[in-house]
PDB file of C-alpha atoms and ligand atoms in Angstrom:
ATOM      1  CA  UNK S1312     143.053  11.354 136.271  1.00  0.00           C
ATOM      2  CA  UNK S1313     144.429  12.321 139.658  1.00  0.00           C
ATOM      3  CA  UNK S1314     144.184  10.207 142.839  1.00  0.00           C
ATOM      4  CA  UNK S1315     140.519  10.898 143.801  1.00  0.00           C
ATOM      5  CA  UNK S1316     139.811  11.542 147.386  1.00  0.00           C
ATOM      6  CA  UNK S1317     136.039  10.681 148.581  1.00  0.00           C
ATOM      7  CA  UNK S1318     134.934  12.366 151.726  1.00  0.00           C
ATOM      8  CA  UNK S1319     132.336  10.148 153.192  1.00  0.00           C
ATOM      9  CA  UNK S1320     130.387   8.786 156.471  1.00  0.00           C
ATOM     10  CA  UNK S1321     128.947   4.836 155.758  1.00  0.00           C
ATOM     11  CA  UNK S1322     125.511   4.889 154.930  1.00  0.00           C
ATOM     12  CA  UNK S1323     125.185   8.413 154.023  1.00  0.00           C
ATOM     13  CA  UNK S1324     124.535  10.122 150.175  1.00  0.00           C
ATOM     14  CA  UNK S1325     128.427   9.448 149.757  1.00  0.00           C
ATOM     15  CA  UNK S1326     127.623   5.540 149.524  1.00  0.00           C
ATOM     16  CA  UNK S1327     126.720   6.619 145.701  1.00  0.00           C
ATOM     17  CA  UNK S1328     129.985   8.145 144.701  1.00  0.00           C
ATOM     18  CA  UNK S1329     131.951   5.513 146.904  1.00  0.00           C
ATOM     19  CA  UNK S1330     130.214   2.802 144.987  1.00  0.00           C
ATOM     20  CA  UNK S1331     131.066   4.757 141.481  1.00  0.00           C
ATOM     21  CA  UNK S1332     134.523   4.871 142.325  1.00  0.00           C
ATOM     22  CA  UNK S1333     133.992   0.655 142.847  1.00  0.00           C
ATOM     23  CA  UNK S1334     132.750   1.088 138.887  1.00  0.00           C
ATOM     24  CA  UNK S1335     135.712   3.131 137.510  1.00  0.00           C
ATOM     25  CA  UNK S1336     137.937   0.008 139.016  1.00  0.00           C
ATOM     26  CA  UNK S1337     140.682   2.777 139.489  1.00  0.00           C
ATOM     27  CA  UNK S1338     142.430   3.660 142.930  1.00  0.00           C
ATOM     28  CA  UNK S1339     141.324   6.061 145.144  1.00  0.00           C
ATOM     29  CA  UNK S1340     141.134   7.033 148.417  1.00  0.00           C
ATOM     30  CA  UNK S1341     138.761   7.058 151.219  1.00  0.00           C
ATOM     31  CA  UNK S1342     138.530  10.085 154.241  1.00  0.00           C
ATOM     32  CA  UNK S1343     135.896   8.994 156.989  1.00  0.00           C
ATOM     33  CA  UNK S1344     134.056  11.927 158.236  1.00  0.00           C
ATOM     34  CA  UNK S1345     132.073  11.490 161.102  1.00  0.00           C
ATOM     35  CA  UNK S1346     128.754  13.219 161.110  1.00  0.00           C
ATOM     36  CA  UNK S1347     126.807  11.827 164.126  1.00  0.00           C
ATOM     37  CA  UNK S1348     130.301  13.202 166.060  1.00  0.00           C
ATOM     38  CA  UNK S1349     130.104  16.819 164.309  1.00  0.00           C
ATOM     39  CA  UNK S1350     133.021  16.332 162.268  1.00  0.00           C
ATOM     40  CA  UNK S1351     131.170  18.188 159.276  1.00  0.00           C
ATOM     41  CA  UNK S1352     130.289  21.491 161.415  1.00  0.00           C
ATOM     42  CA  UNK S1353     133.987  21.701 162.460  1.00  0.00           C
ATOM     43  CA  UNK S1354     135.899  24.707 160.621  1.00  0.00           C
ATOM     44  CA  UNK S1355     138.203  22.514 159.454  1.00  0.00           C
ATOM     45  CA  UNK S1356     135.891  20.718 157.410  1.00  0.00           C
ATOM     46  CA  UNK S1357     133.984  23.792 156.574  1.00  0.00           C
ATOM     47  CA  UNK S1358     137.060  25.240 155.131  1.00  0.00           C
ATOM     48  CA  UNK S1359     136.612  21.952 152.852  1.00  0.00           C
ATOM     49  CA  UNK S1360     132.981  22.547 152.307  1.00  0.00           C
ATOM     50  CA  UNK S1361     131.344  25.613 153.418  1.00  0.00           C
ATOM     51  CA  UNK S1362     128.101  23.869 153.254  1.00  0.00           C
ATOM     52  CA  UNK S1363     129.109  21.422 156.561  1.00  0.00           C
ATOM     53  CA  UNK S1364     127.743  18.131 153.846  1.00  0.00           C
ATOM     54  CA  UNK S1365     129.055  14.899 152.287  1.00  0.00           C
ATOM     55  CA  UNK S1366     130.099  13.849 149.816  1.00  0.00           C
ATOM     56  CA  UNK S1367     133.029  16.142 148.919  1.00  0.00           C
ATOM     57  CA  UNK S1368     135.720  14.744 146.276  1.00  0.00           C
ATOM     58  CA  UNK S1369     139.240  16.039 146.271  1.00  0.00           C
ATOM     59  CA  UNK S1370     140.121  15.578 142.452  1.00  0.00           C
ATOM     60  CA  UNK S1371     144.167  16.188 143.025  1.00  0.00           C
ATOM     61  CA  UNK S1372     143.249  19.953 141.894  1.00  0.00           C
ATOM     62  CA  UNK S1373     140.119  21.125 142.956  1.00  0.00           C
ATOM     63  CA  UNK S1374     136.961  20.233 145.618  1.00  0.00           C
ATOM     64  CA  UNK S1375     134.028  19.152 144.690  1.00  0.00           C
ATOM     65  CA  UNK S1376     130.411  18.592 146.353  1.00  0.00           C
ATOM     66  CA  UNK S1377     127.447  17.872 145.519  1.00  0.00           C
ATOM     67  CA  UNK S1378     126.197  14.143 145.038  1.00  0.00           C
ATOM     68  CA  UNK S1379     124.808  14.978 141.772  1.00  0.00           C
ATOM     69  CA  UNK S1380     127.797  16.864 140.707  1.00  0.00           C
ATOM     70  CA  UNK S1381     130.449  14.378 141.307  1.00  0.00           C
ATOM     71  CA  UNK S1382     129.030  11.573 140.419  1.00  0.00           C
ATOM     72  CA  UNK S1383     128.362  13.392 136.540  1.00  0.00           C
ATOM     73  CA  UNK S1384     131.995  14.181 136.728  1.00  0.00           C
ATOM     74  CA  UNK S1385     133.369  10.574 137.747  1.00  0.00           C
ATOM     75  CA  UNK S1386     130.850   9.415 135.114  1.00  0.00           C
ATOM     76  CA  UNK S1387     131.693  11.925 132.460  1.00  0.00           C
ATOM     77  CA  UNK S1388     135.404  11.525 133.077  1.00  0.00           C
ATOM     78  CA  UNK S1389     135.352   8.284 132.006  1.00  0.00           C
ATOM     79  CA  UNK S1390     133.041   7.801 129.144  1.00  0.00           C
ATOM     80  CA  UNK S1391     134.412   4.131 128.571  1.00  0.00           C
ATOM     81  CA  UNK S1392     132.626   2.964 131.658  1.00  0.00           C
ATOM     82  CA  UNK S1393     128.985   4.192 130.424  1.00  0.00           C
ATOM     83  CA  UNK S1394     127.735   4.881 133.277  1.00  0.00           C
ATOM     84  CA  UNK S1395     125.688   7.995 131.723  1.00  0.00           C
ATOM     85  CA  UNK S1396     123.660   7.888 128.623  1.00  0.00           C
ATOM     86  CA  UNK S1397     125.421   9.481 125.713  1.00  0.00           C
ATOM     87  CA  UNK S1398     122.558  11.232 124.402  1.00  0.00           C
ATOM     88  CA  UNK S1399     121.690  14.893 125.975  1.00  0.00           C
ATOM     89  CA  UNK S1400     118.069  13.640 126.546  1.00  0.00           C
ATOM     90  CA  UNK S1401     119.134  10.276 128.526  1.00  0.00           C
ATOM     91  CA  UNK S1402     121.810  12.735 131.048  1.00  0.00           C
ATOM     92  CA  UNK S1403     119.322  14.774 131.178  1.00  0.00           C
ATOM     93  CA  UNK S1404     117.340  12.260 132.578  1.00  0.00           C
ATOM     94  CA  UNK S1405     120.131  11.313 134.678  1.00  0.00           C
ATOM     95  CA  UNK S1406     119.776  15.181 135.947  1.00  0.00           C
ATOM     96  CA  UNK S1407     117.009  14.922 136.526  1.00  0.00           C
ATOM     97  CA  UNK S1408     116.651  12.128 139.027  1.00  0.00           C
ATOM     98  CA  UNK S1409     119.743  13.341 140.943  1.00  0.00           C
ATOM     99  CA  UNK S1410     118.835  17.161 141.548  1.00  0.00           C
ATOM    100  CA  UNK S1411     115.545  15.689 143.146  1.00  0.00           C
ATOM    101  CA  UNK S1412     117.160  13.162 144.660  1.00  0.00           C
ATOM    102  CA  UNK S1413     119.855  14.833 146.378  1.00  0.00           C
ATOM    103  CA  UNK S1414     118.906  18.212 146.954  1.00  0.00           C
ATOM    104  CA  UNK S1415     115.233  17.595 147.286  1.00  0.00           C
ATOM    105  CA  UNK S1416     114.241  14.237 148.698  1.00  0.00           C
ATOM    106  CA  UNK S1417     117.413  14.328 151.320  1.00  0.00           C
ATOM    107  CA  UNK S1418     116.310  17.399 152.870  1.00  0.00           C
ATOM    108  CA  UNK S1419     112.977  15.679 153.560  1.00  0.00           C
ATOM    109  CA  UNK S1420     114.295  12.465 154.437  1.00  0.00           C
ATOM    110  CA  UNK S1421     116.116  14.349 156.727  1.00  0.00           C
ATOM    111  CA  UNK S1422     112.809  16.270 158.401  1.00  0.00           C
ATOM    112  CA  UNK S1423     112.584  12.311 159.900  1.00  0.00           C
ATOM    113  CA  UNK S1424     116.112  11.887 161.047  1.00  0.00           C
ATOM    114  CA  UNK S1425     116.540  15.626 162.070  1.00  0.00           C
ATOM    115  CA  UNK S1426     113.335  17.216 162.981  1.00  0.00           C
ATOM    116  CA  UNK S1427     115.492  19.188 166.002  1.00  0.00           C
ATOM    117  CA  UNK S1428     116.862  21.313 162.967  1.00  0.00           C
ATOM    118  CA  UNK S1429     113.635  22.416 161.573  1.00  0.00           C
ATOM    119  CA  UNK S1430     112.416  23.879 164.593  1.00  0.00           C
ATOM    120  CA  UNK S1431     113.802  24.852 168.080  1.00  0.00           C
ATOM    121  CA  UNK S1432     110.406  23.229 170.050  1.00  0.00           C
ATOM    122  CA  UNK S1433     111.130  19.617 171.190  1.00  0.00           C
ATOM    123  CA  UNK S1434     107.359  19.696 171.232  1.00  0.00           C
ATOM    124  CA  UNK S1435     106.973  19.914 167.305  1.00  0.00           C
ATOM    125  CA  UNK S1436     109.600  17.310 166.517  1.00  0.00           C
ATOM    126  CA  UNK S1437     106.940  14.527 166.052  1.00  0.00           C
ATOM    127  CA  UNK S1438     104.473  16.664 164.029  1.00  0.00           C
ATOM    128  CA  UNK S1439     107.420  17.226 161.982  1.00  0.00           C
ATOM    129  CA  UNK S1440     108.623  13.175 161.613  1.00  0.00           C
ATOM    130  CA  UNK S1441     105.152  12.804 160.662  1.00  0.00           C
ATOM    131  CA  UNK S1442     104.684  15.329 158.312  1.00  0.00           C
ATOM    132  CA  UNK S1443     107.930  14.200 156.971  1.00  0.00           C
ATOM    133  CA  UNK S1444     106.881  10.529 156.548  1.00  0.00           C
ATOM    134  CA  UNK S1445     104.107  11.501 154.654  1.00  0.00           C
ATOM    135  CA  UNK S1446     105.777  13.315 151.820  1.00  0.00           C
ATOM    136  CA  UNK S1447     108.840  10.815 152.110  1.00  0.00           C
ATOM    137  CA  UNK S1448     106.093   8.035 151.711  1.00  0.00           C
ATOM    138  CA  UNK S1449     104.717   9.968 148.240  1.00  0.00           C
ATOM    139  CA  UNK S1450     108.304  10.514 146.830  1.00  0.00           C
ATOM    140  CA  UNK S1451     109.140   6.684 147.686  1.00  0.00           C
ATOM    141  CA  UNK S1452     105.696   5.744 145.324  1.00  0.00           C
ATOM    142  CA  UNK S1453     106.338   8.053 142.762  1.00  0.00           C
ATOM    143  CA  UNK S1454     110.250   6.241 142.722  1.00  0.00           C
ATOM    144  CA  UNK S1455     108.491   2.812 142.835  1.00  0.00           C
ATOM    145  CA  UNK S1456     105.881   4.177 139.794  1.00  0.00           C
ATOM    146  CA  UNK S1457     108.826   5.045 137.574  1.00  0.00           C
ATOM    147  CA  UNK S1458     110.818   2.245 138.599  1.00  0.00           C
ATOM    148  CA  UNK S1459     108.223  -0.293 137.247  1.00  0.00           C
ATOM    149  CA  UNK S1460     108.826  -2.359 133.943  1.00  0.00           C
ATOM    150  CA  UNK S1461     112.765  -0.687 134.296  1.00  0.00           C
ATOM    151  CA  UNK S1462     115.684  -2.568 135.120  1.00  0.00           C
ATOM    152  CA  UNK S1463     117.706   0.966 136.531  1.00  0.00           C
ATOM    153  CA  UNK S1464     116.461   4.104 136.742  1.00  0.00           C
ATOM    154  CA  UNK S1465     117.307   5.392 133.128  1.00  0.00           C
ATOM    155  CA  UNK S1466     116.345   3.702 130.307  1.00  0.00           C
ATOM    156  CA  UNK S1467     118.221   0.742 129.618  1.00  0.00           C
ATOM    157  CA  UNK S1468     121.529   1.286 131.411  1.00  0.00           C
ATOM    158  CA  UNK S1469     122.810   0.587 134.897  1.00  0.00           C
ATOM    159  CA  UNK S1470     123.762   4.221 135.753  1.00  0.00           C
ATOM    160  CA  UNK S1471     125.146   6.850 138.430  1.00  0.00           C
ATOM    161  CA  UNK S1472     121.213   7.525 139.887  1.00  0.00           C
ATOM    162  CA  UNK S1473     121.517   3.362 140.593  1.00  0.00           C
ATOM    163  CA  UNK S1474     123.349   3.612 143.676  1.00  0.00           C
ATOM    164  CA  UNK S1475     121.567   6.911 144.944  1.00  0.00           C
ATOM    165  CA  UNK S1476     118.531   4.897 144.522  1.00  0.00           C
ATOM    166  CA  UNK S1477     120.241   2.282 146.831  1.00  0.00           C
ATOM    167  CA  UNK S1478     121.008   4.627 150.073  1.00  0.00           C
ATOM    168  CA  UNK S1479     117.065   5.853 149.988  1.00  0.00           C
ATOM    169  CA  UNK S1480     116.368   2.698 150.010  1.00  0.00           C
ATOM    170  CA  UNK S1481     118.250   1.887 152.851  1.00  0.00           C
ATOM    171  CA  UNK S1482     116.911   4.953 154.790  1.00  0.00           C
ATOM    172  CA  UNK S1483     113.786   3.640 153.915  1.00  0.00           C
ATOM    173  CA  UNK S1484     114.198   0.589 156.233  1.00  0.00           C
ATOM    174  CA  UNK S1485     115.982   2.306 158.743  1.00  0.00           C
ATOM    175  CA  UNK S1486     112.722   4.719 159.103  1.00  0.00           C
ATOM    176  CA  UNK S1487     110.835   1.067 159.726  1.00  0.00           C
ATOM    177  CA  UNK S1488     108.676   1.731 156.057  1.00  0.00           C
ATOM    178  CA  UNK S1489     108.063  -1.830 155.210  1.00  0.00           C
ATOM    179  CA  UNK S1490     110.158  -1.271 151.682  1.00  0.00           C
ATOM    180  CA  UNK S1491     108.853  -4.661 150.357  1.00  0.00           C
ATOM    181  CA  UNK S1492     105.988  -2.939 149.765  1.00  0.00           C
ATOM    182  CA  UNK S1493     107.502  -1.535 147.218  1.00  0.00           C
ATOM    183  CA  UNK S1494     108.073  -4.458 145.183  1.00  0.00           C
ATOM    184  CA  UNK S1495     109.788  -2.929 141.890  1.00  0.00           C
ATOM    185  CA  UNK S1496     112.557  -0.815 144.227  1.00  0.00           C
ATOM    186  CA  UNK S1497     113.087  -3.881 146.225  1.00  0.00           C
ATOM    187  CA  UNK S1498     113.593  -5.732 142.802  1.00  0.00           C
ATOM    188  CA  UNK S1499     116.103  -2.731 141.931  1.00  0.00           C
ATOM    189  CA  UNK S1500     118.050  -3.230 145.301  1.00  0.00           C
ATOM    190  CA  UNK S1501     118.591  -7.061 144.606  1.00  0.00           C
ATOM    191  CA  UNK S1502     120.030  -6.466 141.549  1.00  0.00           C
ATOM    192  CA  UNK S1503     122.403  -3.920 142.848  1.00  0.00           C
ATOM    193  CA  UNK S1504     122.970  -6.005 145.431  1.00  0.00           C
ATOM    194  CA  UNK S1505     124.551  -8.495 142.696  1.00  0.00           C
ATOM    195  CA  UNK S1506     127.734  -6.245 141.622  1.00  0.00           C
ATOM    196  CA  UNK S1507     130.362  -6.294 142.880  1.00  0.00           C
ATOM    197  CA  UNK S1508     131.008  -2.664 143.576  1.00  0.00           C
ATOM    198  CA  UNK S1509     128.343  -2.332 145.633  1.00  0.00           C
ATOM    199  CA  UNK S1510     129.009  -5.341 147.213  1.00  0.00           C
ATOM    200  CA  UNK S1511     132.760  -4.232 148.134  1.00  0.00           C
ATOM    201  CA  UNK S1512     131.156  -0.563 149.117  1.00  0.00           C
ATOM    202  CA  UNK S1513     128.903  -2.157 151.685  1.00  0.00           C
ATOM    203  CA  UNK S1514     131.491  -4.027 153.016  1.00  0.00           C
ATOM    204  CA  UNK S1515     133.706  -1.368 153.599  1.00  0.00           C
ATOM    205  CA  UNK S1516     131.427   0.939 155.009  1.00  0.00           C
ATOM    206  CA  UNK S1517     130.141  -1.987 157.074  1.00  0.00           C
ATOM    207  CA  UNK S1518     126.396  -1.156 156.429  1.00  0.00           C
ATOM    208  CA  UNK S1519     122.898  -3.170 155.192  1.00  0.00           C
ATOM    209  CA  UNK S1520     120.654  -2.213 152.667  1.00  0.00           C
ATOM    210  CA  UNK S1521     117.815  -4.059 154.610  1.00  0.00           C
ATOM    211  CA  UNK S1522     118.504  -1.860 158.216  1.00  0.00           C
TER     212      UNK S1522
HETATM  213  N1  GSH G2226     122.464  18.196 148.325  1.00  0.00           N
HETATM  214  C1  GSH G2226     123.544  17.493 148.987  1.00  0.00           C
HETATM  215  C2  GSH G2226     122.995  16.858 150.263  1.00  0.00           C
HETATM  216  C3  GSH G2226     124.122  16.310 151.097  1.00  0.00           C
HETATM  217  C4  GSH G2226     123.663  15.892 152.482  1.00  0.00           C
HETATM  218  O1  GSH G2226     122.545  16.193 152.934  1.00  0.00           O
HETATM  219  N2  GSH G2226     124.565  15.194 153.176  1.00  0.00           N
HETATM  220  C5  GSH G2226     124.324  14.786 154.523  1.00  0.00           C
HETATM  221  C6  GSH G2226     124.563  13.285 154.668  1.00  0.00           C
HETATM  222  S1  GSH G2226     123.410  12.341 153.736  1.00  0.00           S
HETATM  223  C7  GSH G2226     125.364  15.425 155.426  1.00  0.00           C
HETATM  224  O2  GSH G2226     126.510  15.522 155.060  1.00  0.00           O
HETATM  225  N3  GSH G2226     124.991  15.839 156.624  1.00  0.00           N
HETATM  226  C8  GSH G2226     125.950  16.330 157.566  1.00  0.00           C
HETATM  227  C9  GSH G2226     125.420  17.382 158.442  1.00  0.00           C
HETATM  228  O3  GSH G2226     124.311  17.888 158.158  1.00  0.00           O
HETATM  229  O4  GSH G2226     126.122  17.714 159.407  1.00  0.00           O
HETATM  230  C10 GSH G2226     124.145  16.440 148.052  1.00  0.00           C
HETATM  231  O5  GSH G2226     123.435  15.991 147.156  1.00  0.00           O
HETATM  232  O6  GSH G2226     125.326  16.103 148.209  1.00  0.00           O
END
């Protein structure tokens, strides 16, 4: 494998991939992109990514975006680590989680932390973070639901949906949602809290889980 590049902004979707790249225990490099200073609506970073998002991987040969896609690659290019299931129902699964995670429930996180970009009325913004809350509030108890009696997300492996699991978790208690209340995600957070990888990615992206 070539020398991976990770595009990525602390605390943001990225934190999943960065904390894979922890797993694979192989060197790599890290490019900070600053979104709350625009740097991912410049054109030089939309020359990277047309789409103006993190996380983007450089592989050495091509560029890649997409949480749920590069995290399946990292995973997949380096079946020793098991970090997918091997059986087409359990990455499925892992599929499965991701695409919602990633392409569904950050766009509506994001109706909270964005609501200027849904609608040009400043007056709307807080019908909008409302709105928002609500369906972010379903989505986190339908997480918690399938989350109970499980260790990780898919059956009986630690995983690449772990750490995605982590960062909504996080925006959870930035967005003030008393997370405790969700007692088997906060039981999922501790215990990602114990490896090291994520330890060493929340260190260098200088960020709690808890805020
Ligand atoms: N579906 C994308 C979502 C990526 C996304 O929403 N990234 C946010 C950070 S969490 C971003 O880069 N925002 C920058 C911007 O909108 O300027 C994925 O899974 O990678």
């Amino acid at each position: 494998m070539n020398t991976l590049k990770l595009f990525y902004c602390p605390g943001h979707l990225s934190f999943a991939p960065h904390v894979i790249l922890n797993e694979l225990g192989s060197p790599f490099e890290l490019v900070h992109v600053s979104i709350k200073d625009g740097a991912t609506q410049t054109d030089d970073f939309r020359r990277l990514n047309a789409k103006g998002k993190l996380p983007v991987l450089h592989t050495g040969s091509e560029v890649l975006t997409e949480s749920s896609a590069i995290l399946l690659y990292l995973a997949l290019s380096r079946p020793e680590k098991k970090l997918l299931p091997d059986s087409p129902l359990g990455i499925a699964r892992a599929v499965e989680w991701m695409n919602w995670l990633g392409a569904v429930l950050a766009g509506t996180v994001g109706l909270n932390f964005h609501p200027s970009r849904f609608t040009n009325d400043p007056q709307a913004h807080d019908g909008i973070r409302e709105k928002g809350r609500e369906s972010i509030l379903s989505a986190y108890g339908q997480i918690e639901e399938k989350l109970k009696g499980h260790d990780w997300a898919l059956e009986g492996q630690y995983s690449v949906v772990d750490p995605m699991l982590l960062i909504f978790f996080k925006w959870g208690n930035m967005l003030k949602l008393n997370m405790r209340q969700f007692e088997h995600w906060t039981s999922h957070a501790e215990r990602m809290l114990q490896r090291p990888a994520v330890q060493a990615a929340l260190q260098i992206e200088n960020i709690s889980v808890w805020s």
